[in-house]
Coordinates of C-alpha atoms in Angstrom, one line a residue:
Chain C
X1 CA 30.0 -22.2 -24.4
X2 CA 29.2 -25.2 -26.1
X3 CA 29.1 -27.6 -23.1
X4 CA 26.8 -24.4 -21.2
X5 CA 24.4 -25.2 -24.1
X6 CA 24.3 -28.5 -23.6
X7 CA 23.6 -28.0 -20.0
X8 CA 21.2 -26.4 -20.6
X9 CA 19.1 -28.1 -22.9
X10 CA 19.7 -31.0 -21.2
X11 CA 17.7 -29.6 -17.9
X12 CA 14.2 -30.4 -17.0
X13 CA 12.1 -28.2 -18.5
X14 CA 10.7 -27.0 -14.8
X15 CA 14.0 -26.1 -13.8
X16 CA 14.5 -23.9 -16.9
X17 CA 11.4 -21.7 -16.3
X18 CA 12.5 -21.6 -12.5
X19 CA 16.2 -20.0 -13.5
X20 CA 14.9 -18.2 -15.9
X21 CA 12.7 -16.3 -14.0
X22 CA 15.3 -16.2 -11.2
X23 CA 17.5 -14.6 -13.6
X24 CA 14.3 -12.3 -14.4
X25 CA 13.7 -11.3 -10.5
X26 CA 17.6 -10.6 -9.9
X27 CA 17.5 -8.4 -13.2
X28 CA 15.2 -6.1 -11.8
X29 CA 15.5 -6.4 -8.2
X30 CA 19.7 -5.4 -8.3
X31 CA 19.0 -2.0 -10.1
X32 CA 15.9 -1.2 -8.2
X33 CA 18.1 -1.4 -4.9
X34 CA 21.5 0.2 -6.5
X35 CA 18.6 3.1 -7.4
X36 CA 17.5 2.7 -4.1
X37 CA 21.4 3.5 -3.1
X38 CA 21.6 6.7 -5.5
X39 CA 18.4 8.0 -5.0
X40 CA 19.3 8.6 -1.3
X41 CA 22.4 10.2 -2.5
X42 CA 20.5 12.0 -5.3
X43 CA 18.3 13.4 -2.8
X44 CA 20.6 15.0 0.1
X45 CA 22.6 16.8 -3.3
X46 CA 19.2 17.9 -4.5
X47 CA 17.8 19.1 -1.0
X48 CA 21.8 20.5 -0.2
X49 CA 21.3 22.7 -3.5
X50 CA 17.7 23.6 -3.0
X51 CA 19.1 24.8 1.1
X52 CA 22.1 26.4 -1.0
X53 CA 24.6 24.0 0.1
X54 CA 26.7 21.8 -1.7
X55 CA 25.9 18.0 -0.1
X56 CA 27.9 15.4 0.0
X57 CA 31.1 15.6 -1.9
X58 CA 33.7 14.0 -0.2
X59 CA 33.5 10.2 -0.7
X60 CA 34.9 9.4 -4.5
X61 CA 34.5 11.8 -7.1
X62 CA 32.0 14.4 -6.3
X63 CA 30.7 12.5 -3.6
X64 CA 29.3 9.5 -6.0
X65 CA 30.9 6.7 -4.1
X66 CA 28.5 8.3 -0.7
X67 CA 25.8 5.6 -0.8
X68 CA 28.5 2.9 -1.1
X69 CA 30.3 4.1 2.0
X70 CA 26.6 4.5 3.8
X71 CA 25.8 1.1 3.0
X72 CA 29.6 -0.5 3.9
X73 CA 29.2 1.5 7.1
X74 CA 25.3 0.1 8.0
X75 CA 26.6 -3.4 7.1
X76 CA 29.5 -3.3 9.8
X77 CA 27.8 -2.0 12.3
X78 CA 26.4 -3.9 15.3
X79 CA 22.6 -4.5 15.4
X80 CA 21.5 -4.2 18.9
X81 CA 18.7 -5.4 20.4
X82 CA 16.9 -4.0 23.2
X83 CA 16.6 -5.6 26.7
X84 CA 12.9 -6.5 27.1
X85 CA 12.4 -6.8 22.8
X86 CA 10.4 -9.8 21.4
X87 CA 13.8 -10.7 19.4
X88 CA 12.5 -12.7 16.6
X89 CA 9.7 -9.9 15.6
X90 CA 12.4 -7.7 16.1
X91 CA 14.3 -8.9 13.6
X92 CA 11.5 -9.9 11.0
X93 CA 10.1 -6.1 10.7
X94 CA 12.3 -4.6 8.8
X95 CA 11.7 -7.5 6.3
X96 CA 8.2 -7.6 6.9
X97 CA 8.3 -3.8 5.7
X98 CA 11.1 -4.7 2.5
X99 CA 9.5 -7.4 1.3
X100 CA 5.7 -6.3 -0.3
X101 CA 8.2 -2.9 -1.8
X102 CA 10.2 -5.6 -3.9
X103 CA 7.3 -8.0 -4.7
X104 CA 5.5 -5.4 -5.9
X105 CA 7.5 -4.5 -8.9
X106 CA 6.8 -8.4 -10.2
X107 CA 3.8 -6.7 -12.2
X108 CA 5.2 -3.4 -13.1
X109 CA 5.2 -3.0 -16.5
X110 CA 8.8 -1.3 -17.9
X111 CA 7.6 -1.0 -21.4
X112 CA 5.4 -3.3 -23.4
X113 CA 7.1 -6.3 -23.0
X114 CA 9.3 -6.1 -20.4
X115 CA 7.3 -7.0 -17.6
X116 CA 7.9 -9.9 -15.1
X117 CA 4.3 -11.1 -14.5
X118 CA 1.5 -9.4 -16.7
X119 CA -1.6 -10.7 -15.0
X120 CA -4.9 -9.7 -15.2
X121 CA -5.7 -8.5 -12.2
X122 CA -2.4 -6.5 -11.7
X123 CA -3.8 -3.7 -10.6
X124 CA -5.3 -5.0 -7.4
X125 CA -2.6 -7.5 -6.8
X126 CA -0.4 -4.2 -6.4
X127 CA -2.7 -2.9 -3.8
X128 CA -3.1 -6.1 -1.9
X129 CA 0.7 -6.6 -1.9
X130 CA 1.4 -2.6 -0.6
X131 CA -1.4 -2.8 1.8
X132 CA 1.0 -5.5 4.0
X133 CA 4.0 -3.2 4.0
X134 CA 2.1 -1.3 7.2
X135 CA 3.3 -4.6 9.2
X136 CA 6.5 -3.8 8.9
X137 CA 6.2 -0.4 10.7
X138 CA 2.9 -2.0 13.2
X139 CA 5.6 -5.3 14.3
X140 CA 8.7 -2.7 14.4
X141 CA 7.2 -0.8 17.1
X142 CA 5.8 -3.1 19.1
X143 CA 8.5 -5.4 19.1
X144 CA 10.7 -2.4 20.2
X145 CA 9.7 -2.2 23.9
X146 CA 9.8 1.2 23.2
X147 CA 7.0 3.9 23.7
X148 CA 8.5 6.0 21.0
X149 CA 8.7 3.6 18.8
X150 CA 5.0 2.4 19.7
X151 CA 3.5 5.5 19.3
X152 CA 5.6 6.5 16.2
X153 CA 4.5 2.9 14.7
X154 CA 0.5 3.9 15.5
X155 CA 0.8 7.3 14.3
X156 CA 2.1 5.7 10.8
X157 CA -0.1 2.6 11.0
X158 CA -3.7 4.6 11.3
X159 CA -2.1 7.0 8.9
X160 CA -1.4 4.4 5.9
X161 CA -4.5 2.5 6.6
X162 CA -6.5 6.1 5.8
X163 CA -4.6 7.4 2.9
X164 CA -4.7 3.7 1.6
X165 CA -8.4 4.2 1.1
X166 CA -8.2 7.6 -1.1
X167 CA -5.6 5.9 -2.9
X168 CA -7.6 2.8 -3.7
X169 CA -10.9 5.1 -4.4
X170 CA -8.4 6.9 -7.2
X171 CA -7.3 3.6 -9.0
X172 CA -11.0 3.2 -9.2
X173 CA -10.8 6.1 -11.2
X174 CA -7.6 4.6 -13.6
X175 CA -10.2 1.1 -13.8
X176 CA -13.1 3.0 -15.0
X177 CA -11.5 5.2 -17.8
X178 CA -9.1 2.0 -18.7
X179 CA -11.7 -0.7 -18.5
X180 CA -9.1 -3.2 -17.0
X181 CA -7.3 -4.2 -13.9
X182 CA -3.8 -5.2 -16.2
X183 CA -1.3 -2.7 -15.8
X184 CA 0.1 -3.3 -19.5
X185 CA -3.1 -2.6 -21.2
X186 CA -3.7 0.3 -18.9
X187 CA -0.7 2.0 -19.9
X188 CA -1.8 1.3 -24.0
X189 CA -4.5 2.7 -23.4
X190 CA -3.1 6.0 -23.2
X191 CA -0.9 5.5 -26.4
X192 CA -1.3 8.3 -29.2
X193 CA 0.6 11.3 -27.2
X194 CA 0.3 13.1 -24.6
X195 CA -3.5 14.4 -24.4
X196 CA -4.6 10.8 -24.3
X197 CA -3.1 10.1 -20.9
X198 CA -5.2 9.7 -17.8
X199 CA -4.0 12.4 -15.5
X200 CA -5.8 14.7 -17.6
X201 CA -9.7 13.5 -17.4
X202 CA -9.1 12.1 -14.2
X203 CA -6.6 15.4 -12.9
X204 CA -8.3 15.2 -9.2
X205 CA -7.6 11.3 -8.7
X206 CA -3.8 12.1 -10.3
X207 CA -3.4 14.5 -7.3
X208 CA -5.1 12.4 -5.1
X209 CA -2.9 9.7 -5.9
X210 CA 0.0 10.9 -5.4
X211 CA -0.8 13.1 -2.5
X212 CA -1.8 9.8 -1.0
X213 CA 1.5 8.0 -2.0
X214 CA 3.6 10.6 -0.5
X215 CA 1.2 9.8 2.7
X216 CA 1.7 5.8 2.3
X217 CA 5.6 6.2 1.9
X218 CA 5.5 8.4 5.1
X219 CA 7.7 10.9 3.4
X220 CA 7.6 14.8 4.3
X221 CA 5.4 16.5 4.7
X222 CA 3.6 13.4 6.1
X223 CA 6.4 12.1 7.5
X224 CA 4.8 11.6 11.3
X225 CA 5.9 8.2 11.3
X226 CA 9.4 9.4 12.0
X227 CA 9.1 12.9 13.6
X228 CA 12.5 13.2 14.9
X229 CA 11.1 16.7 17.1
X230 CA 8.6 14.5 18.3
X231 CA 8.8 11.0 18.8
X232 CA 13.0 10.7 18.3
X233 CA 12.7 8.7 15.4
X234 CA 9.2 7.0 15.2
X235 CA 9.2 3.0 15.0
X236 CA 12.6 2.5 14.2
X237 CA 14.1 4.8 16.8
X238 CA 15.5 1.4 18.4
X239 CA 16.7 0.0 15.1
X240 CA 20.7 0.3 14.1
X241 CA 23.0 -1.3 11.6
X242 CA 21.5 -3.3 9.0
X243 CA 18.0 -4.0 10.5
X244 CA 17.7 0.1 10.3
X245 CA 19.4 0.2 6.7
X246 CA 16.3 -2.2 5.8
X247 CA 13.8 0.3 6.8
X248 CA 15.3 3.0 4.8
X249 CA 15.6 0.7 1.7
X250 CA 11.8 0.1 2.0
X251 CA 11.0 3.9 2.4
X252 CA 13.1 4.3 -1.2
X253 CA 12.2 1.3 -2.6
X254 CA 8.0 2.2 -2.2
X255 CA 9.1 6.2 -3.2
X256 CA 10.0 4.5 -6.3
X257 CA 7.2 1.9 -6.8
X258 CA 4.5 4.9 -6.1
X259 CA 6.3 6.8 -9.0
X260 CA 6.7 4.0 -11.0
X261 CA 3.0 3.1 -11.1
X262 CA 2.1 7.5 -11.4
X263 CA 3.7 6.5 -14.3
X264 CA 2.4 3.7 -16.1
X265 CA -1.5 4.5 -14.2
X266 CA -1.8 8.4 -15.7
X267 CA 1.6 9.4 -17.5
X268 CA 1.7 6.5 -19.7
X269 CA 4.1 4.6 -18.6
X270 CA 6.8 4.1 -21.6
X271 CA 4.9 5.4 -24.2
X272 CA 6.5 9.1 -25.5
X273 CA 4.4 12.2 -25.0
X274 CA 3.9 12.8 -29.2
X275 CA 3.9 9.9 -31.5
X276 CA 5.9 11.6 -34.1
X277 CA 10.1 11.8 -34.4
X278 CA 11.9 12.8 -32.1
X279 CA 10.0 12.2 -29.5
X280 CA 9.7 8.6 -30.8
X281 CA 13.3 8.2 -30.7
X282 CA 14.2 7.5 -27.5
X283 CA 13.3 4.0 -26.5
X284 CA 10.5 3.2 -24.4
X285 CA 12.8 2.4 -21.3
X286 CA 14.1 5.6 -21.4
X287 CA 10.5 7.5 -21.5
X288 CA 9.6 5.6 -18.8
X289 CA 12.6 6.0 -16.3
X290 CA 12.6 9.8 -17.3
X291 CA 8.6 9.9 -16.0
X292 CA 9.7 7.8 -12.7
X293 CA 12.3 10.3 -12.2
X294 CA 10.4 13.6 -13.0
X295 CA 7.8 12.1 -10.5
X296 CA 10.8 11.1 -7.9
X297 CA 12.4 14.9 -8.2
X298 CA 9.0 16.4 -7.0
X299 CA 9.1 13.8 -4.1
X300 CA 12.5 15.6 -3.3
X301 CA 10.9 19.1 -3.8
X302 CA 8.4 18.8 -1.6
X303 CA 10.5 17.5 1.0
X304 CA 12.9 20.1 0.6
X305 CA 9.6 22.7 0.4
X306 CA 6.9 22.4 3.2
X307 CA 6.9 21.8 6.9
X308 CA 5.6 18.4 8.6
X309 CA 1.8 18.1 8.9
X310 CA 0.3 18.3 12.1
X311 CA -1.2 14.9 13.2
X312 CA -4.9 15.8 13.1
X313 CA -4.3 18.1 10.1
X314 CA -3.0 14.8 7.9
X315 CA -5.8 12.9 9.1
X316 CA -8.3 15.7 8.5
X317 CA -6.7 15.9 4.9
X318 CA -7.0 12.3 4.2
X319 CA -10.7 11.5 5.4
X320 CA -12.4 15.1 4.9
X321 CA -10.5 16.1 1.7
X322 CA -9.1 13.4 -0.3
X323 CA -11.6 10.7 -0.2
X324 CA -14.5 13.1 -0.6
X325 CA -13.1 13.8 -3.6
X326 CA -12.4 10.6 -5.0
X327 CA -15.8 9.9 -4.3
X328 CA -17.1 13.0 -6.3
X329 CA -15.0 12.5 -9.6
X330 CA -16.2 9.0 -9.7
X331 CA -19.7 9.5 -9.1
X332 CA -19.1 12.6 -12.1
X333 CA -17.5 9.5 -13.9
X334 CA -20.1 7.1 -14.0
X335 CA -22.7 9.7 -15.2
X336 CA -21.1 10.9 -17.9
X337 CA -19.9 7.3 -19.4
X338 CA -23.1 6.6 -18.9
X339 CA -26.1 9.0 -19.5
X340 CA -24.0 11.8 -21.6
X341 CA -22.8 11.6 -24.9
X342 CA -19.3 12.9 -23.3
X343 CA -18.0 9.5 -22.5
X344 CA -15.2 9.7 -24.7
X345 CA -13.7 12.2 -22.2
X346 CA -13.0 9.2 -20.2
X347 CA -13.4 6.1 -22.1
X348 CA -12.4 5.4 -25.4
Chain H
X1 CA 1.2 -36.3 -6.9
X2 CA 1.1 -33.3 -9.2
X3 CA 2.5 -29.8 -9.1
X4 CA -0.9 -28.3 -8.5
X5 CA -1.5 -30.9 -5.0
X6 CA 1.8 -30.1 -3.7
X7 CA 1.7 -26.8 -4.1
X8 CA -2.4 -27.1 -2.0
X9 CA -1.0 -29.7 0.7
X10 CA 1.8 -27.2 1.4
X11 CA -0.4 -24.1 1.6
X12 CA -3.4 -26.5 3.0
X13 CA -0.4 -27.7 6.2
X14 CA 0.3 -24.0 6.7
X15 CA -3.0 -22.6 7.2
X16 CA -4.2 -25.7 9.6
X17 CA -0.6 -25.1 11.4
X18 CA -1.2 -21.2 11.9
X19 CA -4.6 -21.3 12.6
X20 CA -4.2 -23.8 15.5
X21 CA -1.3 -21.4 16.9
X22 CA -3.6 -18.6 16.5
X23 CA -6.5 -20.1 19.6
X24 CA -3.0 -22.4 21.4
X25 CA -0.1 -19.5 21.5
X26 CA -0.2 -17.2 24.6
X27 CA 1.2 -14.1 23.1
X28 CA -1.9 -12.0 21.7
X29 CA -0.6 -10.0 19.4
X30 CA 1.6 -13.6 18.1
X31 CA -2.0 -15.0 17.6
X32 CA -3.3 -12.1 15.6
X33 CA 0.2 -12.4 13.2
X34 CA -0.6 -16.1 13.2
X35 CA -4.5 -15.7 11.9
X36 CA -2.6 -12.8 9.0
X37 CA -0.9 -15.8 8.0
X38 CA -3.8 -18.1 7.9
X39 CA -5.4 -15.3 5.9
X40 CA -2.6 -15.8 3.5
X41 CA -2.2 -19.1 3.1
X42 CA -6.1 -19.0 2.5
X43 CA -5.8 -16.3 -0.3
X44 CA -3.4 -19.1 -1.8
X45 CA -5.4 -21.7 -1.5
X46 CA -8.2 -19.5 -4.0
X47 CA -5.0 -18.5 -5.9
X48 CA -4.8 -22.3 -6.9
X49 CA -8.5 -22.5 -7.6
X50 CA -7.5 -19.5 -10.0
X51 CA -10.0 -17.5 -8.1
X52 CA -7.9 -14.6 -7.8
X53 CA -9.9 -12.1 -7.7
X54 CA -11.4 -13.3 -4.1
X55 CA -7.7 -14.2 -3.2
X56 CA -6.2 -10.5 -3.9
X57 CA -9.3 -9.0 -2.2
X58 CA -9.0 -11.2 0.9
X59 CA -5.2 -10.2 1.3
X60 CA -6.4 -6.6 1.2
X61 CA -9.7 -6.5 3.1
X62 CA -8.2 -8.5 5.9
X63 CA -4.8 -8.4 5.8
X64 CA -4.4 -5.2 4.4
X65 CA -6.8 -3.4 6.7
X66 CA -9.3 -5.9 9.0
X67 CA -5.7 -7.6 10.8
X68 CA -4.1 -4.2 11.0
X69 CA -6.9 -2.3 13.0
X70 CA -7.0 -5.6 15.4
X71 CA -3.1 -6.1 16.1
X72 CA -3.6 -2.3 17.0
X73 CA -6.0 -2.8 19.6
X74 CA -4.6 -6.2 20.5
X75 CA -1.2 -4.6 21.4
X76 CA -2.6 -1.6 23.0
X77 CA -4.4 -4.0 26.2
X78 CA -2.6 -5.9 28.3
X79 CA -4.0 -9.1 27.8
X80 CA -3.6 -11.5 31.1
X81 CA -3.7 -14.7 29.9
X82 CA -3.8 -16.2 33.1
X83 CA -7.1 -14.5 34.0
X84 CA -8.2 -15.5 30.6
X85 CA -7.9 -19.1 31.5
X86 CA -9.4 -19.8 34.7
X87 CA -12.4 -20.2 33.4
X88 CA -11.3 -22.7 31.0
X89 CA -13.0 -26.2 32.4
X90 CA -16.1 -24.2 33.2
X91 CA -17.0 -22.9 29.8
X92 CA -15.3 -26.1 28.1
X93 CA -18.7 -27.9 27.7
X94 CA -20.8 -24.7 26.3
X95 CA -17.6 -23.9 23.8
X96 CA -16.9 -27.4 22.7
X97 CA -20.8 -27.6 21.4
X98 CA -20.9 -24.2 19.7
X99 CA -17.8 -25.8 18.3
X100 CA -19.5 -29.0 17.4
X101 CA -22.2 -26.9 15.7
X102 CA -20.5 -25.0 13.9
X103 CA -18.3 -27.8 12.3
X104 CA -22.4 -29.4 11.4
X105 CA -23.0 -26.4 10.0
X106 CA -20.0 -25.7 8.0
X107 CA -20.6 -29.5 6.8
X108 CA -24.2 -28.8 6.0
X109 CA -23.1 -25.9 3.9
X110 CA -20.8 -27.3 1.6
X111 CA -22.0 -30.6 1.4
X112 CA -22.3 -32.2 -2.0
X113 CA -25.7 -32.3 -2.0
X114 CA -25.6 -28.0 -1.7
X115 CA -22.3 -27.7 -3.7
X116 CA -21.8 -31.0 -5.8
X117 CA -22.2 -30.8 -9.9
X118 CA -25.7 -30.8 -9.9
X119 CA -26.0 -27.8 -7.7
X120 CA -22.8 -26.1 -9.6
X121 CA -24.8 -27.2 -13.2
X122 CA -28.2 -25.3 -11.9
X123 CA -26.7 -22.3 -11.1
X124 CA -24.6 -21.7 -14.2
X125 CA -27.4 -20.5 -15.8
X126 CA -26.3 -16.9 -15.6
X127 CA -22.7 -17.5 -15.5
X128 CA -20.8 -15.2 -17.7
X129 CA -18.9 -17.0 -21.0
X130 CA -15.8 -18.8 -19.2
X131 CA -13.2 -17.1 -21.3
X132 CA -13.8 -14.0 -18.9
X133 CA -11.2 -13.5 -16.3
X134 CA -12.6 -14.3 -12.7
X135 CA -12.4 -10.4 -11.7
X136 CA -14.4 -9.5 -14.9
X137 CA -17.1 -12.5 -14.3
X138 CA -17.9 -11.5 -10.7
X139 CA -18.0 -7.9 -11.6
X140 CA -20.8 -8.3 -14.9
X141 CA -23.0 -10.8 -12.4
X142 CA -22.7 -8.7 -9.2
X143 CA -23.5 -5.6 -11.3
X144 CA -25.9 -6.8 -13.5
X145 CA -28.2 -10.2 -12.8
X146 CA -27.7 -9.4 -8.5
X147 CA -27.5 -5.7 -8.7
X148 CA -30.6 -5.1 -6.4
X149 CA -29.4 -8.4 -3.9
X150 CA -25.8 -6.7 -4.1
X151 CA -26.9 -3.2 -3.3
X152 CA -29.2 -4.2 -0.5
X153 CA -26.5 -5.9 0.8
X154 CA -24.0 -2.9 1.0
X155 CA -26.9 -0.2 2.1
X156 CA -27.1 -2.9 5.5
X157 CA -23.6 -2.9 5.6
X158 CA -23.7 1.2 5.8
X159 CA -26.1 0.6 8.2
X160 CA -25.1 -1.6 10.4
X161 CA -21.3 0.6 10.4
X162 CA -23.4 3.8 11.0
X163 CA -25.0 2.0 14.2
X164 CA -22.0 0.7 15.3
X165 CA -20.1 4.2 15.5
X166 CA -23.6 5.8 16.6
X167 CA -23.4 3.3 19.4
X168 CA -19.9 3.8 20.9
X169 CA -19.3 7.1 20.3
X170 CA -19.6 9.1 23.7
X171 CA -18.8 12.9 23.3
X172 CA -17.2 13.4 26.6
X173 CA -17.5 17.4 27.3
X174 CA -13.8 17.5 28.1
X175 CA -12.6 16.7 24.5
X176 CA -10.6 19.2 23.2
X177 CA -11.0 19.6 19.1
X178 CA -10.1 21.7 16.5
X179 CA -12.1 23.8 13.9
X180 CA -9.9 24.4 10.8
X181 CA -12.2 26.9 9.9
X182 CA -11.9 29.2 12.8
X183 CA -7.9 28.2 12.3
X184 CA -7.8 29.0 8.7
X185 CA -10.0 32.7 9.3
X186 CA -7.5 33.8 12.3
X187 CA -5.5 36.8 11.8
X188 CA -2.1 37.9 13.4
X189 CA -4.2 41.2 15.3
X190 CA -6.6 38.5 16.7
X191 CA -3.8 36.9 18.8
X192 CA -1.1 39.4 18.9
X193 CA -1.3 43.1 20.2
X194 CA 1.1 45.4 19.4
X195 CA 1.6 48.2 21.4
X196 CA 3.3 51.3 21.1
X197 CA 5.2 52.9 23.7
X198 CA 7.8 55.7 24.3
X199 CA 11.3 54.8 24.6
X200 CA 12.3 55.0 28.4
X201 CA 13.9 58.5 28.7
X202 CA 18.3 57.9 29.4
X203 CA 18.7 58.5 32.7

């Protein structure tokens, strides 16, 4: 232990920041993907019960070493690529697609001061870095050779590029009644119990957001993308073993981002609903994985609930319904902070 | 050299390599993902200048949603190259001086005589307090001392999108389209009639 210390010290300072944050980045990237791993497995026993079925409960006790076996079996298999494929693009998607779900969570704030990065402008650096995980899906399908998979990757392309825009209009929405861009001091903001959280003044753009997050994920009922009646399997119809597993461990890992930052943008990320005991009990890590979760469930629920969207009907929901109303609450917004003496509904 | 150069001269030798692949490569849709990473590379550049607001934006606009809408259409045509290039020598003199010109003009633009100190100095005069974060210091001076310049601005924008859709869009009689209305307001006795008829007699 002694001689570690000494190691230590005795390194440049440069190359102590650099571990350290390394050490930083694994500590939050290795649960996010074993969540990833249970998640999958929490949703087919959630969806099994909900369908009145037990799920999967062979594999370890009561079926909890499942996502293990999935991944073991993923990993193993052959990755195939078609005849006529653009190799190198072929293989680069799926990353393409991981990568902005992972680098993401760099400025997600877990409670007040557990956060990797807490910069300023966090709140569009999370937009910016989501708004390239569409690649993944555009490069996927072309690189396929496929006319599924091409189609499936348009469909999901023109249909994140649209919902991106109600999504972006709502964290207008968060900026206004927060008055800044850093996700930390958003999420104080809101401190002092539950009735001081955004999602009530700004109740449209909370509904908004998330209905567009369930769009930008491409998870049912907007899940087009893959429309296995459809299109087979939409843009990773041509994908297997590992390169596929990558894919589905970007669809998870965003599912969990967009909760993460419902969370911390309108629920209050890890501050506890009253300000009292026993509410203030539990730690703040614990408020804030129990919101992500509550907001991951009703991502299960809804899958488990309605029927895919028709094509034009998603596209008619995202341009004629949710934007319009972004644009209406905001406009309401900026009249009342600013020509009513009501602006303590919004800003305080 | 310090951290700061290395870090530009890497980012600077990536955006000069991509965007030279992005006018040399023959693959279309390979010189669209080329120009997304000159894009980057460029938002890092401002990163180091510790503009990030214009950084973050430019990954968004262009990246985000300019380069997506243009790798669709690029890999939607079949792009022959070959056809593309016959033409080469013959347009080579026209191209190479709207080349030249441009490079003047660039120069002229952000020469030091436009951009030096002097220039920087005369226009700070409605620069917001420096401990404001970049985002917060573009925001209070497009809002506030160019409100009128900036809003002009976005109502031609509007415009000019307006005209561009007003333009190209041809209603071809043909087009088949839905009206949720008339979908929502349907009832089962509009489409289906049931009927009631005697059971056929047992023979």
């Amino acid at each position: 232990m002694g001689g570690l210390t000494a190691l230590w010290g005795g390194m440049p300072a440069w190359s102590q920041v650099l571990l350290w944050d390394l050490a930083k980045i694994v500590a939050i990237v290795v649960p996010l993907l074993l969540s990833v791993a249970y998640l999958t497995f929490v949703e087919r026993k959630v969806i099994g019960y909900m369908q009145v079925r037990i799920g999967p409960n062979r594999v370890g006790p009561r079926g909890w070493l499942q996502p293990i076996a999935d991944g073991l079996k993923l990993l193993l298999k052959e990755i195939i690529v078609p005849s006529g494929a653009n190799k190198g693009l072929f293989i680069v998607a799926p990353v393409l697609a991981l990568m902005p779900a992972l680098v993401a969570w760099a400025v997600v704030p877990f409670t007040s001061t557990l956060v990797l990065a807490n910069i300023n402008a966090g709140l569009l650096f999370v937009l910016a870095v989501t708004s390239m995980g569409v690649y993944g899906v555009v490069i996927a399908g072309w690189a396929s050779n496929s006319k599924y998979a091409f189609l499936g990757s348009l469909r999901s392309a023109a249909q994140i590029v649209a919902y991106e825009i109600a999504m972006g209009f709502a964290l207008v929405g968060v900026l206004m009644a927060a008055g800044t861009l850093n996700l930390r001091k958003i999420a104080l903001e809101q401190a002092g119990g539950f009735w001081h959280w955004l999602f009530l003044p700004l109740f449209p753009l909370f509904l908004v957001y998330f209905i567009a997050g369930v769009a930008e994920t491409n998870r049912a009922p907007f899940d087009v993308a893959e429309g296995e009646s459809e299109i087979v399997a939409g843009f990773h119809v041509e994908y297997s073993g590992m390169t596929f597993a990558l894919f589905f461990l970007a669809e998870y890992a965003n599912m969990i981002l967009v909760s993460a930052l419902t969370a911390v943008l309108f629920l209050g990320g890890w501050l506890p609903p009253f300000d009292f005991a026993p509410f203030t009990f539990v730690p703040p890590l614990g408020w804030f994985l129990l919101k992500v979760c509550a907001i991951l469930f009703l991502y299960l629920w809804l899958r488990a609930t309605f029927p895919r969207y028709r094509y034009d009907q998603i596209m008619r929901l995202g341009w004629k319904v949710l934007i319009p109303v972004t644009l209406v609450w905001i406009g309401v917004m900026g009249f009342v902070m600013f020509f009513t003496p009501w602006a303590f509904v919004f800003y305080r | 050299m310090t951290f700061e150069s290395a870090v530009f001269y890497f980012f600077s030798a990536i955006l000069l390599g991509s965007a030279a692949m992005v006018v040399t490569i023959r693959n279309s849709v390979k010189s669209a993902l080329f120009l997304v990473l000159a894009f980057v590379s460029a938002a890092c550049l401002w990163m180091l200048l510790r503009a990030e607001f214009l950084a973050i934006v430019l990954v968004l606009v262009y990246v985000g949603a300019v380069m997506v809408l243009f790798l669709f259409v690029v890999m939607m045509i079949d792009v022959n190259m070959a056809v593309l290039r016959q033409g080469f020598g013959e347009y080579l003199p026209i191209g190479g001086l709207v080349a030249v010109l441009m490079v003047v003009e660039i120069a002229l633009a952000v020469s030091p005589r436009q951009l030096g100190p002097t220039r920087i100095a005369a226009s700070l005069v409605h620069a917001p307090p420096l401990h404001m974060s970049n985002t917060r210091a573009l925001g209070v001076l497009l809002y506030t001392t160019y409100v009128y310049p900036f809003e002009i601005a976005a109502v031609i924008l509007l415009v000019a999108i307006i005209a561009a859709i007003a333009l190209t869009m041809r209603r071809r009689p043909d087009t088949k389209y839905q009206d949720p209305a008339r979908q929502v307001e349907v009832r089962a006795r509009d489409r289906v009639r049931l009927v009631k008829m005697p059971t056929e007699p047992k023979a």
